[in-house]
Coordinates of C-alpha atoms in Angstrom, one line a residue:
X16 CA -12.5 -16.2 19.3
X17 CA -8.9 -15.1 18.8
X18 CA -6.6 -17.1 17.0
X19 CA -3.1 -17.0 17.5
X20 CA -0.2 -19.3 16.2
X21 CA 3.0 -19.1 17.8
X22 CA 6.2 -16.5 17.3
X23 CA 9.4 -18.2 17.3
X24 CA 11.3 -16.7 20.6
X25 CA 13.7 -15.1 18.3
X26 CA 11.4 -12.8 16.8
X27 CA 11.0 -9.2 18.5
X28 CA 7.5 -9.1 18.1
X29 CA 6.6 -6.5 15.6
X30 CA 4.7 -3.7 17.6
X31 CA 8.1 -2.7 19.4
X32 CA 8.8 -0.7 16.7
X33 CA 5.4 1.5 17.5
X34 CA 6.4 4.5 19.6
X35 CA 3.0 5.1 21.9
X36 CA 4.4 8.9 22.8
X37 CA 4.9 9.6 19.2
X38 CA 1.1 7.7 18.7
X39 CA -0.2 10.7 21.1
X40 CA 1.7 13.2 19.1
X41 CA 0.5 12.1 15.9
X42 CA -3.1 12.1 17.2
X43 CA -3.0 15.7 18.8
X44 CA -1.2 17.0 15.6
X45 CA -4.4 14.9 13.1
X46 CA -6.6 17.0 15.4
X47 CA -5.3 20.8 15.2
X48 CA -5.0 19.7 11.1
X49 CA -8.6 18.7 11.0
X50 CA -9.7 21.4 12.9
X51 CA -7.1 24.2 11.3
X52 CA -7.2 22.7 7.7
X53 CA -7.9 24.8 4.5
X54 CA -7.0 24.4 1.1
X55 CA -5.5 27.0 -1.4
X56 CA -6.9 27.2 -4.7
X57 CA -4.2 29.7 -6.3
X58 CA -0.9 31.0 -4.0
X59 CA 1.6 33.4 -5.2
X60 CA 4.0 31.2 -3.2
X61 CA 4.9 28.2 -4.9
X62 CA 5.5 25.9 -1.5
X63 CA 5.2 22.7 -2.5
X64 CA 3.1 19.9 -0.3
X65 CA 1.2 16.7 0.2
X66 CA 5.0 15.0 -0.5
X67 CA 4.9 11.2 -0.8
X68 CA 7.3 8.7 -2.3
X69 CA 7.4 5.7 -4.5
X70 CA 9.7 3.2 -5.1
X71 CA 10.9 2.3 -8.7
X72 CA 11.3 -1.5 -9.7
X73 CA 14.2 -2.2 -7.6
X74 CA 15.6 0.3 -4.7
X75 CA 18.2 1.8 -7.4
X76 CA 15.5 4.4 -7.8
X77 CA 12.1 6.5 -6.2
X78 CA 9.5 8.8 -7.7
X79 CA 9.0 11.9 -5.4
X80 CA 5.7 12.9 -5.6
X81 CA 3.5 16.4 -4.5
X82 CA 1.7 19.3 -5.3
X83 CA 2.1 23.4 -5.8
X84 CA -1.1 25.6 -6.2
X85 CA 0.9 28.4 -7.5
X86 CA -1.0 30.8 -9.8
X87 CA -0.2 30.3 -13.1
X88 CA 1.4 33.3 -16.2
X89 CA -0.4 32.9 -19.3
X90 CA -1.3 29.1 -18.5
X91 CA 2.2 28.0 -18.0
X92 CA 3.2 27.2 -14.1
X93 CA 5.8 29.6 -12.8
X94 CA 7.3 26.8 -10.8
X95 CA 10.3 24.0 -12.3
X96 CA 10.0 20.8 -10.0
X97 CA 13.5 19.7 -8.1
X98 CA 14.2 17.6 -5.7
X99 CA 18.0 18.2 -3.4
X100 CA 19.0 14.9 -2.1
X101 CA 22.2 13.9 0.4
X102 CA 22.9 11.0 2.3
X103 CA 23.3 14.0 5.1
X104 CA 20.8 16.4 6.6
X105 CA 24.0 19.0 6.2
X106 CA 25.1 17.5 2.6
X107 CA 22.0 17.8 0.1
X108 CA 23.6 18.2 -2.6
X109 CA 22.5 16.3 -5.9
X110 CA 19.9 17.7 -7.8
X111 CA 16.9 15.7 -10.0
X112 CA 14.7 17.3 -12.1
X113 CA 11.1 16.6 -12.6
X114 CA 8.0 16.9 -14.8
X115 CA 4.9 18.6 -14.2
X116 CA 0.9 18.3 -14.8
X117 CA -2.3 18.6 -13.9
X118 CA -6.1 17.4 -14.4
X119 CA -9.3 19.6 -14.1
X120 CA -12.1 16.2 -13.6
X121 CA -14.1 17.8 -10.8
X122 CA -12.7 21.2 -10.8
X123 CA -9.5 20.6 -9.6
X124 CA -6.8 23.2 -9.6
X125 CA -3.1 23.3 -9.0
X126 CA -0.1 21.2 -10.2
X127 CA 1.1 18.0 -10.1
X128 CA 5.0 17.4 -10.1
X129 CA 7.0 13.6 -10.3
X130 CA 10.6 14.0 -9.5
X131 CA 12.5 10.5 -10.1
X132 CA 15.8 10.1 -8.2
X133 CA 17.7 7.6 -9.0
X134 CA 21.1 6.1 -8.7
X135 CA 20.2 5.0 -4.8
X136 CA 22.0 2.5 -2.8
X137 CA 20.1 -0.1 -0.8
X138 CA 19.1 -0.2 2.7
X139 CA 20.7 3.5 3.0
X140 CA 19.3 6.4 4.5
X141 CA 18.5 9.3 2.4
X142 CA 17.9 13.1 3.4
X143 CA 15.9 15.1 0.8
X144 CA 13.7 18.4 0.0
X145 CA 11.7 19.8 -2.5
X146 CA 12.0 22.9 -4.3
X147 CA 10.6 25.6 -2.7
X148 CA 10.5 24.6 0.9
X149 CA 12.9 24.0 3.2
X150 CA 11.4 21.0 5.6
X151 CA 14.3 18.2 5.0
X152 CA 12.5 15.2 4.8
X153 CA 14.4 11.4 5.2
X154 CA 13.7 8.0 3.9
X155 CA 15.4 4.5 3.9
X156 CA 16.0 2.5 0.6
X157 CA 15.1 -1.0 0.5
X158 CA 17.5 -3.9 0.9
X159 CA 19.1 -5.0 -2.2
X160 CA 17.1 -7.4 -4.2
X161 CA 17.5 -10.8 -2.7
X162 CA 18.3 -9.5 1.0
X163 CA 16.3 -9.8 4.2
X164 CA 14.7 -8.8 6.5
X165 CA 12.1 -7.4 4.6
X166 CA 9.4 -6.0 6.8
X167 CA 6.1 -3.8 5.5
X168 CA 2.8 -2.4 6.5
X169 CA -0.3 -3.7 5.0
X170 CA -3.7 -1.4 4.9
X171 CA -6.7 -1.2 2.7
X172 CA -10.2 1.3 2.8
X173 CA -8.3 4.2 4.2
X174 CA -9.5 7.5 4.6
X175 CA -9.2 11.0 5.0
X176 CA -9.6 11.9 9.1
X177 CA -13.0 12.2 9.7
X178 CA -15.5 12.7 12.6
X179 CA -17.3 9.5 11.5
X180 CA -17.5 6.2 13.9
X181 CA -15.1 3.8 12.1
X182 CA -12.8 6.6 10.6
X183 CA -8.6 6.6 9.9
X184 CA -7.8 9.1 12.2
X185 CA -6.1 6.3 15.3
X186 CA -4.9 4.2 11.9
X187 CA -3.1 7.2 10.4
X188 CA -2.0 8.4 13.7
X189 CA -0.4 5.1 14.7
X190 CA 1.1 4.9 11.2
X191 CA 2.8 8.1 12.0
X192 CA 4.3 6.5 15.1
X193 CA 6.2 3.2 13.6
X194 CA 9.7 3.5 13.4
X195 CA 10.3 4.4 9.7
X196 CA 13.7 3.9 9.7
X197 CA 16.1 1.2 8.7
X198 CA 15.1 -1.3 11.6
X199 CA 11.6 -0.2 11.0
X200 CA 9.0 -0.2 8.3
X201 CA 10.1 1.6 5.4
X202 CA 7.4 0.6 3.0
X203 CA 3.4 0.9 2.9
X204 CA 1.1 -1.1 1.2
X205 CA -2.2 0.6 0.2
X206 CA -4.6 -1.8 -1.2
X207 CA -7.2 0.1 -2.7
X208 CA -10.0 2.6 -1.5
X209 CA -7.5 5.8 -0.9
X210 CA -9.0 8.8 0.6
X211 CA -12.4 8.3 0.1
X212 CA -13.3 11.8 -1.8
X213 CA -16.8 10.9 -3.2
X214 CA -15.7 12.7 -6.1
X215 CA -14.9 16.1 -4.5
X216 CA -11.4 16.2 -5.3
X217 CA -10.0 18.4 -2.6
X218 CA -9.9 15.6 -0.1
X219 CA -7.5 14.4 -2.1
X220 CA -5.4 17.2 -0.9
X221 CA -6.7 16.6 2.8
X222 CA -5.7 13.2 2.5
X223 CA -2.4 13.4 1.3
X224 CA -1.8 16.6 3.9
X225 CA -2.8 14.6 7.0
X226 CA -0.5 11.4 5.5
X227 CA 2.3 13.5 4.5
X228 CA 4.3 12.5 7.6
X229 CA 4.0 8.7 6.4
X230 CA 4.0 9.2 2.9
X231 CA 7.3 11.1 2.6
X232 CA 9.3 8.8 5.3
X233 CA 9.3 6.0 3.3
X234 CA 7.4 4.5 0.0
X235 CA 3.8 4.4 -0.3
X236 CA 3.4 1.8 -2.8
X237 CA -0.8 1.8 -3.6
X238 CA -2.9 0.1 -6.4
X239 CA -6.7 0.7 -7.5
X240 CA -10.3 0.6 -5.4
X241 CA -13.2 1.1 -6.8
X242 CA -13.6 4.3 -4.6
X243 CA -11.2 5.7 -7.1
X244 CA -13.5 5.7 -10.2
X245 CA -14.7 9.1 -10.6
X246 CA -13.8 10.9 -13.1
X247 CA -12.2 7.4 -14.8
X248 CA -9.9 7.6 -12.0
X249 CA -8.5 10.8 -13.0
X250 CA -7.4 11.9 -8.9
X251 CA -5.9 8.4 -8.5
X252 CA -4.0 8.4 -12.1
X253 CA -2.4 11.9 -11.8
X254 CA -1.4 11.8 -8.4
X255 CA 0.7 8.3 -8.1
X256 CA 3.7 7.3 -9.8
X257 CA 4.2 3.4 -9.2
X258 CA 6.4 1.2 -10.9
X259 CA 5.5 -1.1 -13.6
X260 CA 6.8 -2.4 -16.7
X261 CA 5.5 0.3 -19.2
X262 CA 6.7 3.3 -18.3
X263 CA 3.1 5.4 -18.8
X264 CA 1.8 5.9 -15.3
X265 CA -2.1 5.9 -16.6
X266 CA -1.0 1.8 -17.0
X267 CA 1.5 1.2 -14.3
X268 CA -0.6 2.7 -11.8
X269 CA -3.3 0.0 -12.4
X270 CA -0.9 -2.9 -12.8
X271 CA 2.7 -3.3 -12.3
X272 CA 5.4 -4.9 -10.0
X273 CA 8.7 -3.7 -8.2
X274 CA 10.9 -6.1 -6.0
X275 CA 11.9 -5.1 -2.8
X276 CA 14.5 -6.8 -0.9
X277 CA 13.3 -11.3 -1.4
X278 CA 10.0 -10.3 -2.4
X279 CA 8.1 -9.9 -5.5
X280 CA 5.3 -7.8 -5.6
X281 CA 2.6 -7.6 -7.9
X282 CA 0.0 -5.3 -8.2
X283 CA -3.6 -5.2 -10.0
X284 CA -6.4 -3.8 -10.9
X285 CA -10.6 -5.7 -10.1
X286 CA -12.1 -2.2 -11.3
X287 CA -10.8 -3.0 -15.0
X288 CA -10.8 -6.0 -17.2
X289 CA -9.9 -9.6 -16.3
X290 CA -10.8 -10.9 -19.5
X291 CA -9.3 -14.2 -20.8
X292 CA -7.3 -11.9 -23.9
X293 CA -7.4 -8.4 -21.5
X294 CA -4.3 -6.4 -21.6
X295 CA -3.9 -7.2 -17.4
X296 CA -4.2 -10.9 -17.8
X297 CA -1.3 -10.4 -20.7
X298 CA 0.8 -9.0 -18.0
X299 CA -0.1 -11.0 -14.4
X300 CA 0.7 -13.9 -16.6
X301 CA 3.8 -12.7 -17.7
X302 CA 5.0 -11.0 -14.8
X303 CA 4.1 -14.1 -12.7
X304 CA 5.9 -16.5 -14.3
X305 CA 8.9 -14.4 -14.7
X306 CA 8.8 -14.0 -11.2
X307 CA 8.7 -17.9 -10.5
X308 CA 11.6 -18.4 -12.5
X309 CA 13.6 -15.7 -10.4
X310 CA 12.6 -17.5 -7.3
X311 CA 16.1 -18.4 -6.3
X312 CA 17.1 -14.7 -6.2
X313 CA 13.7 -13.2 -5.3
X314 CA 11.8 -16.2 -3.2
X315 CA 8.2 -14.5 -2.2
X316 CA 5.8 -13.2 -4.0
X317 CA 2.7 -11.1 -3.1
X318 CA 0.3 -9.7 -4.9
X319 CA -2.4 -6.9 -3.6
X320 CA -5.5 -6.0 -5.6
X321 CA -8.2 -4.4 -3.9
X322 CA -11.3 -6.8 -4.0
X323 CA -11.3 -10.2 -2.6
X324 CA -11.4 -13.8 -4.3
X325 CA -12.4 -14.9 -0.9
X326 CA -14.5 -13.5 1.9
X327 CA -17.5 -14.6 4.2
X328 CA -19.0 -11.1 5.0
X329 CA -22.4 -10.7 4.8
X330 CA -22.6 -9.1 1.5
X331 CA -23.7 -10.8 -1.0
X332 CA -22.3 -9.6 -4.2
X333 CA -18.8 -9.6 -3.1
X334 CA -18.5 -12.5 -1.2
X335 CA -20.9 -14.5 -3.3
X336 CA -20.8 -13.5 -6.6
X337 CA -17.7 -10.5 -7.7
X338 CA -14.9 -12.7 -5.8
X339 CA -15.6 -16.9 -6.7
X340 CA -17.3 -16.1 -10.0
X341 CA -15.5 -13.0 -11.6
X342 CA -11.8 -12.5 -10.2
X343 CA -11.2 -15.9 -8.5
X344 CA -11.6 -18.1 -12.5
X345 CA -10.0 -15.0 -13.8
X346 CA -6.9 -14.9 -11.9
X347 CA -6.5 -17.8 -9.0
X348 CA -5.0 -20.2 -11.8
X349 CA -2.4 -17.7 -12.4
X350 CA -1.5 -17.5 -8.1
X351 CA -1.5 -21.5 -8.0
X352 CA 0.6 -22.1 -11.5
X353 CA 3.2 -19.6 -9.7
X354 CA 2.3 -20.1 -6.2
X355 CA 2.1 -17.0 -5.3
X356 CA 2.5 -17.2 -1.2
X357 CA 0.4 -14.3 -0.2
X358 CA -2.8 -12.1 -2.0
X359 CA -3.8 -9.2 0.3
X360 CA -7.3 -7.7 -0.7
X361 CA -9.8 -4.9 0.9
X362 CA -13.2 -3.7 0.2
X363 CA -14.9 -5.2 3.0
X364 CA -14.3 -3.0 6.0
X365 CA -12.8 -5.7 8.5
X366 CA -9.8 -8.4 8.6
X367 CA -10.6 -12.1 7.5
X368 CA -7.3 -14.6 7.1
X369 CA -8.1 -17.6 5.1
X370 CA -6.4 -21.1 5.3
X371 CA -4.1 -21.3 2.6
X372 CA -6.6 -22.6 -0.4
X373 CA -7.3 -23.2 -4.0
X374 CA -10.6 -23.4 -5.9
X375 CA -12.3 -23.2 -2.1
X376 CA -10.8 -26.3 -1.0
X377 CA -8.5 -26.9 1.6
X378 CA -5.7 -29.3 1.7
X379 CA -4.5 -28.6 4.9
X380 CA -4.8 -26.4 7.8
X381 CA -1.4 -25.7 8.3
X382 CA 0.7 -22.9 7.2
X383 CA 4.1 -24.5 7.8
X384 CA 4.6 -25.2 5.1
X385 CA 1.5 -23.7 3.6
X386 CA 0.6 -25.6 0.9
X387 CA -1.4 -22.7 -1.6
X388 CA -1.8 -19.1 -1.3
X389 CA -3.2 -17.4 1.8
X390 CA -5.9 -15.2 1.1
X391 CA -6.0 -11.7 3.6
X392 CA -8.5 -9.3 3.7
X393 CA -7.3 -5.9 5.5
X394 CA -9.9 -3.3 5.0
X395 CA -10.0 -2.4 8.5
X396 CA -8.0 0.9 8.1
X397 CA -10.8 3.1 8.7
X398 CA -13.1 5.1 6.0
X399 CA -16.2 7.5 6.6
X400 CA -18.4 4.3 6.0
X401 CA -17.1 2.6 9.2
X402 CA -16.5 -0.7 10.0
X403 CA -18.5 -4.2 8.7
X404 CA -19.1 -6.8 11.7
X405 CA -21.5 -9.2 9.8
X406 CA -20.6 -12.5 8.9
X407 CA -22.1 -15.6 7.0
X408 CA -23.1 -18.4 9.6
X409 CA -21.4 -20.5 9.4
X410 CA -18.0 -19.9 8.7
X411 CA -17.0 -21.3 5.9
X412 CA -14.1 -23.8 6.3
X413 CA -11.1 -21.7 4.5
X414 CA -11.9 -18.9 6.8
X415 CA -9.2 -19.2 9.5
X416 CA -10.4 -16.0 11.6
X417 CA -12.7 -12.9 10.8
X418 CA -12.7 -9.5 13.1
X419 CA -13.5 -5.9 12.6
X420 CA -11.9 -3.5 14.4
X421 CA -9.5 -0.4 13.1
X422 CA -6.5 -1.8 12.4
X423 CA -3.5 -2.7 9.9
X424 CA -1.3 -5.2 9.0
X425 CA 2.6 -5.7 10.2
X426 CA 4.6 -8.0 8.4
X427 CA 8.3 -9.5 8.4
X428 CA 9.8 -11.8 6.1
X429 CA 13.1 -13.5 7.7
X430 CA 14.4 -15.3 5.3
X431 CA 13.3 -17.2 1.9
X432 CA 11.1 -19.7 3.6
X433 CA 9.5 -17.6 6.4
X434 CA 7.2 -14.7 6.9
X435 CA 5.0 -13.3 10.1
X436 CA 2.2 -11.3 9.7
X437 CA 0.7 -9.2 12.7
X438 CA -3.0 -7.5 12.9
X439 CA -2.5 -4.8 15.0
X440 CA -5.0 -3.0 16.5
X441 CA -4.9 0.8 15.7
X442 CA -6.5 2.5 19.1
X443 CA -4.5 0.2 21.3
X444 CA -1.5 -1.1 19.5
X445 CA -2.2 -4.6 20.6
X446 CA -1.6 -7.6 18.4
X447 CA -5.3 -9.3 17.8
X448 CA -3.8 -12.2 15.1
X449 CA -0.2 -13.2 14.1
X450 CA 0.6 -16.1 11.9
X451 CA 3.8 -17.9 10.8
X452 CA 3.6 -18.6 7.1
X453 CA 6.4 -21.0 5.7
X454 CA 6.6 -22.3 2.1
X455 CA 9.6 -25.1 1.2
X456 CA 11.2 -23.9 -1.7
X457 CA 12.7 -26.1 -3.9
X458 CA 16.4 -25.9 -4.8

């Protein structure tokens, strides 16, 4: 059955910010691209596309991201990447330079530019455009490190649209219809499984077409999934610029933090090492514990990797075997020596909140205050695989609720001690779950 704890009265719920007559909008424009949809191989016209934004390590500065398929003159790319940014749509008038480059893993042709902007004030609106084209796009910085409200979307196992039961296209369409702006949702959590491209690497250009509305409004901070892995994750590598301490984005891609507003997050990679002397335990450990002694500044922290450490689907291997015997004693010290308030994972194709809980036990039901980390799987964005509705029986006693049904995740920190999470439902809006999660910090 459902199960539901109780908003303060205070609290606009989250869904007001989804606009339903933009949701229709959304959905009729996913259909005429699915149905209109081609992809250039080689243009004369260098018009840049498939724009999406990342944010640096604080909101000082963002990494625009996107691609050209202009032809190319004796192997060099006839086209310099710029980005043209104003606080106005009518005064766009700095200029940042970027970098360009490309990979061929699967045949894949056309060019890959990162344009960083930097110098950015906090919670301010931006107006920007690429070289090339002239569609002004906008975005809202994040609040300045420390501030609040903090408020994000939380997905996993998304997809390109597809004709498939279980598929992203109501999730991307009602992601197209939150309120971006400053009282909105300015940044998107993508935990793993992007795309879905089997290896055919042009869906990677479908993808980031259709989510190009999202993706460029505000930042579209991802880490690793194991759908990722062709071509030693060639697609995923080249085409993402997040933030990490490093500096090489074939690193910082598969692990790395950022802190946004009074929350720390971390990101990681379960497709690579967790070894005991692995270069990615070397830097959760470090990472984490700097980011517990910054608590008074920066009070929450998340972290998002793509598989679970805890889940009760019916699947054996992950649920039994990959999470409590291979990422769980690799990394769930780390979470309690830090307390880290809040993992969100994917992989399995549903939602599944957990009790907060260490080594599978339980102290207490009660997430106020919670006494260990929450556990949240939210890969229930939609994929060509559809959804998973088969659980173990019976539920094991951390699990606090389990449902699949398209969906993604809503969440607001208020204030150093408290954060509420909504499941939304992505055909309907509705809200299936909320939670209030409260940790006492010390002073």
């Amino acid at each position: 059955g459902r199960v539901a704890m109780l908003r303060p009265s205070s609290f606009t719920p989250l869904g007001h910010y989804l606009n339903t007559s933009a949701f229709v909008s959304a959905l009729i424009f996913l259909l005429q691209a699915h149905q209109t949809h081609t992809i250039a191989v080689c243009s004369s016209e260098c018009i840049p596309s498939q724009v999406h934004l990342s944010q640096g390590p604080t909101f000082e500065s963002s990494v625009v991201s996107y691609t050209t398929k202009c032809c190319e003159e004796d192997g060099e790319s006839v086209y310099e990447p710029a980005i043209y940014l104003g606080t106005s749509k009518d005064k766009i008038d700095q200029q940042f330079l970027g970098n360009t480059h490309t990979y061929t893993a699967g045949g894949w042709q056309g060019s890959l530019h990162r344009v960083k902007i930097s110098g950015l004030e906090s919670s301010t609106e931006y107006f920007y455009r690429c070289k090339g084209r002239d569609t002004i796009f906008n975005f809202t910085t994040g609040p300045a490190v420390g501030d609040y409200p903090v408020r994000f979307v939380a997905i996993a196992d998304m997809g390109a649209f597809s004709d498939n039961a279980g598929a992203s296209n109501s999730t991307i369409s009602a992601l197209m219809a939150i309120d971006r702006s400053k009282d909105g949702f300015p940044l998107l959590i993508h935990a793993g499984d992007i795309a879905y491209t089997s290896g055919n690497q042009e869906v990677w250009d479908s993808y980031f077409e259709e989510m190009e509305v999202v993706a460029s409004s505000g930042y579209y901070q991802v880490c690793v999934g194991n759908h990722e892995h062709y071509y030693n994750f060639s697609g995923y590598l080249n085409r993402f610029a997040m933030p990490g301490e490093t500096g090489n984005y074939s690193v910082d891609n598969l692990w790395g933090s950022y802190d946004y507003g009074g929350v720390h997050f971390t990101h990681f990679s379960t497709e690579h090492s967790l070894k005991p002397d692995s270069d990615q335990i070397a830097f959760l450990e470090k990472d984490l514990a700097k980011a517990a002694e910054n608590r008074a500044s920066v009070p929450w922290i998340v972290v998002y990797g793509h598989k679970p450490l805890y889940c009760s689907t019916n699947d054996y291997y992950d649920c039994k075997i990959g999470g409590p015997l291979h990422i769980a004693p690799a990394v769930e010290h780390l979470f309690q020596k830090y307390e880290v308030d809040l993992f969100l994972a994917g992989h399995l194709h549903n939602y599944e909140r957990s009790f907060p809980v260490y080594n599978g036990t339980v102290m207490s039901r009660s997430y106020a205050p919670a006494l260990d980390t929450v556990h949240m799987v939210i890969g229930m964005a939609g994929d060509d695989e559809g959804l998973t509705d088969s659980w173990e029986s019976p539920q094991p006693s951390w699990s606090a609720i389990r449902h699949a049904a398209l969906g993604y995740g809503l969440v607001e920190v208020h204030n150093a001690s408290h954060l509420h999470f909504e499941y939304v439902l992505s055909d309907s809006g509705k809200v299936f779950d909320a939670f209030d999660l409260v940790r006492e910090r010390s002073s």
